[in-house]
PDB file of C-alpha atoms in Angstrom:
ATOM      1  CA  PRO F   1       6.192  -6.373   7.499  1.00  0.00           C
ATOM      2  CA  PRO F   2       2.730  -7.016   8.047  1.00  0.00           C
ATOM      3  CA  ASN F   3       1.633 -10.005   6.918  1.00  0.00           C
ATOM      4  CA  LEU F   4      -1.097 -12.519   6.897  1.00  0.00           C
ATOM      5  CA  ASN F   5      -1.339 -14.133  10.199  1.00  0.00           C
ATOM      6  CA  GLN F   6      -1.342 -10.420  11.554  1.00  0.00           C
ATOM      7  CA  GLU F   7      -4.335  -9.213   9.189  1.00  0.00           C
ATOM      8  CA  ASN F   8      -6.135 -12.785  10.573  1.00  0.00           C
ATOM      9  CA  GLU F   9      -5.799 -11.507  14.223  1.00  0.00           C
ATOM     10  CA  LEU F  10      -7.634  -7.944  13.492  1.00  0.00           C
ATOM     11  CA  LYS F  11     -10.146 -10.179  12.126  1.00  0.00           C
ATOM     12  CA  LEU F  12     -10.640 -12.303  14.729  1.00  0.00           C
ATOM     13  CA  GLN F  13     -10.838  -8.791  16.981  1.00  0.00           C
ATOM     14  CA  GLY F  14     -13.380  -7.943  14.370  1.00  0.00           C
ATOM     15  CA  TYR F  15     -11.490  -5.029  12.756  1.00  0.00           C
ATOM     16  CA  GLU F  16     -13.210  -5.544   9.175  1.00  0.00           C
ATOM     17  CA  LEU F  17     -11.959  -2.761   7.480  1.00  0.00           C
ATOM     18  CA  ILE F  18      -7.704  -3.177   7.237  1.00  0.00           C
ATOM     19  CA  ALA F  19      -6.041  -1.365   4.951  1.00  0.00           C
ATOM     20  CA  GLY F  20      -2.628  -2.648   3.496  1.00  0.00           C
ATOM     21  CA  VAL F  21      -0.386   0.065   3.146  1.00  0.00           C
ATOM     22  CA  ASP F  22       2.385  -0.142   0.503  1.00  0.00           C
ATOM     23  CA  GLU F  23       5.132   2.700  -1.120  1.00  0.00           C
ATOM     24  CA  ALA F  24       7.063   2.364  -4.189  1.00  0.00           C
ATOM     25  CA  GLY F  25       9.761   4.190  -5.399  1.00  0.00           C
ATOM     26  CA  ARG F  26      12.179   4.841  -2.861  1.00  0.00           C
ATOM     27  CA  GLY F  27      15.395   3.059  -4.831  1.00  0.00           C
ATOM     28  CA  ALA F  28      14.870   5.383  -8.140  1.00  0.00           C
ATOM     29  CA  LEU F  29      16.641   8.319  -8.614  1.00  0.00           C
ATOM     30  CA  ALA F  30      14.895  10.636 -10.252  1.00  0.00           C
ATOM     31  CA  GLY F  31      11.529   8.922  -9.128  1.00  0.00           C
ATOM     32  CA  PRO F  32       8.612  10.110  -7.686  1.00  0.00           C
ATOM     33  CA  VAL F  33       7.809   7.487  -4.205  1.00  0.00           C
ATOM     34  CA  VAL F  34       4.059   6.474  -4.771  1.00  0.00           C
ATOM     35  CA  ALA F  35       2.450   4.490  -1.960  1.00  0.00           C
ATOM     36  CA  GLY F  36      -1.111   2.667  -2.419  1.00  0.00           C
ATOM     37  CA  ALA F  37      -3.229   1.729   0.674  1.00  0.00           C
ATOM     38  CA  VAL F  38      -6.072  -0.843   0.132  1.00  0.00           C
ATOM     39  CA  ILE F  39      -9.013  -2.703   2.044  1.00  0.00           C
ATOM     40  CA  LEU F  40     -10.207  -5.770   0.482  1.00  0.00           C
ATOM     41  CA  PRO F  41     -13.310  -8.012   1.400  1.00  0.00           C
ATOM     42  CA  CYS F  42     -12.590  -8.876   4.691  1.00  0.00           C
ATOM     43  CA  SER F  43     -14.761 -12.113   4.140  1.00  0.00           C
ATOM     44  CA  SER F  44     -12.338 -13.861   2.213  1.00  0.00           C
ATOM     45  CA  TYR F  45      -9.148 -12.726  -0.198  1.00  0.00           C
ATOM     46  CA  PRO F  46      -9.341 -13.801  -4.134  1.00  0.00           C
ATOM     47  CA  SER F  47      -8.150 -15.456  -5.892  1.00  0.00           C
ATOM     48  CA  TRP F  48      -5.172 -14.044  -8.073  1.00  0.00           C
ATOM     49  CA  PHE F  49      -3.984 -12.335  -3.463  1.00  0.00           C
ATOM     50  CA  LYS F  50      -1.934 -15.291  -3.777  1.00  0.00           C
ATOM     51  CA  LEU F  51       0.379 -13.226  -6.525  1.00  0.00           C
ATOM     52  CA  VAL F  52       0.389 -10.798  -5.560  1.00  0.00           C
ATOM     53  CA  ARG F  53       3.923  -9.464  -3.409  1.00  0.00           C
ATOM     54  CA  ASP F  54       6.732  -6.900  -3.144  1.00  0.00           C
ATOM     55  CA  SER F  55       6.280  -5.432  -7.395  1.00  0.00           C
ATOM     56  CA  LYS F  56      10.227  -5.760  -7.699  1.00  0.00           C
ATOM     57  CA  GLU F  57       9.238  -9.416  -7.638  1.00  0.00           C
ATOM     58  CA  ILE F  58       6.977  -9.201 -10.045  1.00  0.00           C
ATOM     59  CA  SER F  59       7.285  -7.849 -13.877  1.00  0.00           C
ATOM     60  CA  PRO F  60       5.495  -5.486 -15.071  1.00  0.00           C
ATOM     61  CA  LYS F  61       3.560  -7.218 -16.606  1.00  0.00           C
ATOM     62  CA  LYS F  62       1.783  -9.284 -13.846  1.00  0.00           C
ATOM     63  CA  ARG F  63       1.858  -5.877 -12.279  1.00  0.00           C
ATOM     64  CA  GLU F  64      -0.605  -4.499 -14.622  1.00  0.00           C
ATOM     65  CA  LEU F  65      -2.473  -7.803 -14.463  1.00  0.00           C
ATOM     66  CA  LEU F  66      -2.923  -7.075 -10.521  1.00  0.00           C
ATOM     67  CA  PHE F  67      -3.242  -3.420 -10.491  1.00  0.00           C
ATOM     68  CA  HIS F  68      -6.828  -3.750 -12.529  1.00  0.00           C
ATOM     69  CA  LEU F  69      -8.001  -7.860 -10.278  1.00  0.00           C
ATOM     70  CA  ILE F  70      -6.894  -4.984  -7.246  1.00  0.00           C
ATOM     71  CA  GLN F  71      -9.501  -1.941  -8.909  1.00  0.00           C
ATOM     72  CA  LYS F  72     -12.324  -4.306  -9.675  1.00  0.00           C
ATOM     73  CA  GLU F  73     -12.552  -5.958  -6.425  1.00  0.00           C
ATOM     74  CA  ALA F  74     -11.600  -3.948  -3.206  1.00  0.00           C
ATOM     75  CA  LEU F  75     -13.060  -2.119  -0.720  1.00  0.00           C
ATOM     76  CA  ALA F  76     -11.110   0.815  -1.370  1.00  0.00           C
ATOM     77  CA  VAL F  77      -8.490   2.099  -2.325  1.00  0.00           C
ATOM     78  CA  GLY F  78      -5.462   4.925  -2.347  1.00  0.00           C
ATOM     79  CA  ILE F  79      -2.940   6.411  -4.314  1.00  0.00           C
ATOM     80  CA  GLY F  80       0.369   8.878  -2.892  1.00  0.00           C
ATOM     81  CA  ILE F  81       2.475  10.421  -5.249  1.00  0.00           C
ATOM     82  CA  VAL F  82       5.468  12.524  -4.014  1.00  0.00           C
ATOM     83  CA  PRO F  83       7.316  13.685  -7.183  1.00  0.00           C
ATOM     84  CA  PRO F  84      11.238  14.714  -7.269  1.00  0.00           C
ATOM     85  CA  ARG F  85      11.106  17.807  -6.779  1.00  0.00           C
ATOM     86  CA  VAL F  86       9.425  17.761  -3.307  1.00  0.00           C
ATOM     87  CA  ILE F  87      12.168  14.847  -1.772  1.00  0.00           C
ATOM     88  CA  ASP F  88      14.871  16.655  -2.166  1.00  0.00           C
ATOM     89  CA  VAL F  89      13.462  19.270  -0.123  1.00  0.00           C
ATOM     90  CA  ILE F  90      11.938  16.975   2.495  1.00  0.00           C
ATOM     91  CA  ASN F  91      14.137  13.647   2.254  1.00  0.00           C
ATOM     92  CA  ILE F  92      13.077  10.525   1.259  1.00  0.00           C
ATOM     93  CA  LEU F  93      12.336   9.130   4.489  1.00  0.00           C
ATOM     94  CA  LYS F  94       9.699  11.790   4.182  1.00  0.00           C
ATOM     95  CA  ALA F  95       8.652  12.030   1.318  1.00  0.00           C
ATOM     96  CA  THR F  96       7.399   7.976   2.430  1.00  0.00           C
ATOM     97  CA  GLN F  97       5.877   8.856   4.865  1.00  0.00           C
ATOM     98  CA  LEU F  98       3.357  11.937   3.413  1.00  0.00           C
ATOM     99  CA  ALA F  99       2.451   9.454   0.201  1.00  0.00           C
ATOM    100  CA  MET F 100       1.334   7.153   2.830  1.00  0.00           C
ATOM    101  CA  ARG F 101      -0.994   9.871   4.499  1.00  0.00           C
ATOM    102  CA  GLN F 102      -2.330  10.700   1.183  1.00  0.00           C
ATOM    103  CA  ALA F 103      -3.437   7.373  -0.237  1.00  0.00           C
ATOM    104  CA  VAL F 104      -4.975   6.574   3.119  1.00  0.00           C
ATOM    105  CA  GLU F 105      -6.518   9.737   2.790  1.00  0.00           C
ATOM    106  CA  LYS F 106      -7.189   9.643  -0.247  1.00  0.00           C
ATOM    107  CA  LEU F 107      -9.063   6.063   0.768  1.00  0.00           C
ATOM    108  CA  PRO F 108     -12.967   6.598   0.177  1.00  0.00           C
ATOM    109  CA  LYS F 109     -13.672   4.548   3.384  1.00  0.00           C
ATOM    110  CA  GLN F 110     -12.164   5.253   6.483  1.00  0.00           C
ATOM    111  CA  PRO F 111      -9.914   2.420   7.457  1.00  0.00           C
ATOM    112  CA  GLN F 112     -10.662   0.716  11.007  1.00  0.00           C
ATOM    113  CA  PHE F 113      -6.278   0.380  11.423  1.00  0.00           C
ATOM    114  CA  LEU F 114      -3.608   0.519   8.949  1.00  0.00           C
ATOM    115  CA  LEU F 115      -1.194  -1.925   8.637  1.00  0.00           C
ATOM    116  CA  ILE F 116       2.314  -0.694   7.229  1.00  0.00           C
ATOM    117  CA  ASP F 117       5.309  -2.568   6.648  1.00  0.00           C
ATOM    118  CA  ARG F 118       7.581   0.217   9.220  1.00  0.00           C
ATOM    119  CA  LEU F 119      11.146  -1.094   7.430  1.00  0.00           C
ATOM    120  CA  ALA F 120       9.661   1.428   4.833  1.00  0.00           C
ATOM    121  CA  LEU F 121       8.503   4.432   7.568  1.00  0.00           C
ATOM    122  CA  LEU F 122      12.159   3.928   9.728  1.00  0.00           C
ATOM    123  CA  SER F 123      14.350   3.323   6.889  1.00  0.00           C
ATOM    124  CA  ALA F 124      16.430   6.036   4.797  1.00  0.00           C
TER     125      ALA F 124
END
């Protein structure tokens, strides 16, 4: 998966609008696939950034808190949602890709680079 070292290297190369893209819900049998794309300020990471982990590793209360902090401080946020009925038709892998594409397209600022977990795009 992408990491801060990769993001910092991109910043050194002159990229400023770097979007991190990830999904949740791929393990759910009856739920949607939801993806988020976020561009944080390039200059420094907020103090709460160290709390960000895989959504399965943090409590619902902390996820809610982080959601509001991200919404408040991010330069851009986009969310994509693919419902179960679409997943059933196109399969989970294509649904994940679609949700990620929707999230990126909904960003109010065009990213210069995307950091995406390759496993999320390749594994079904």
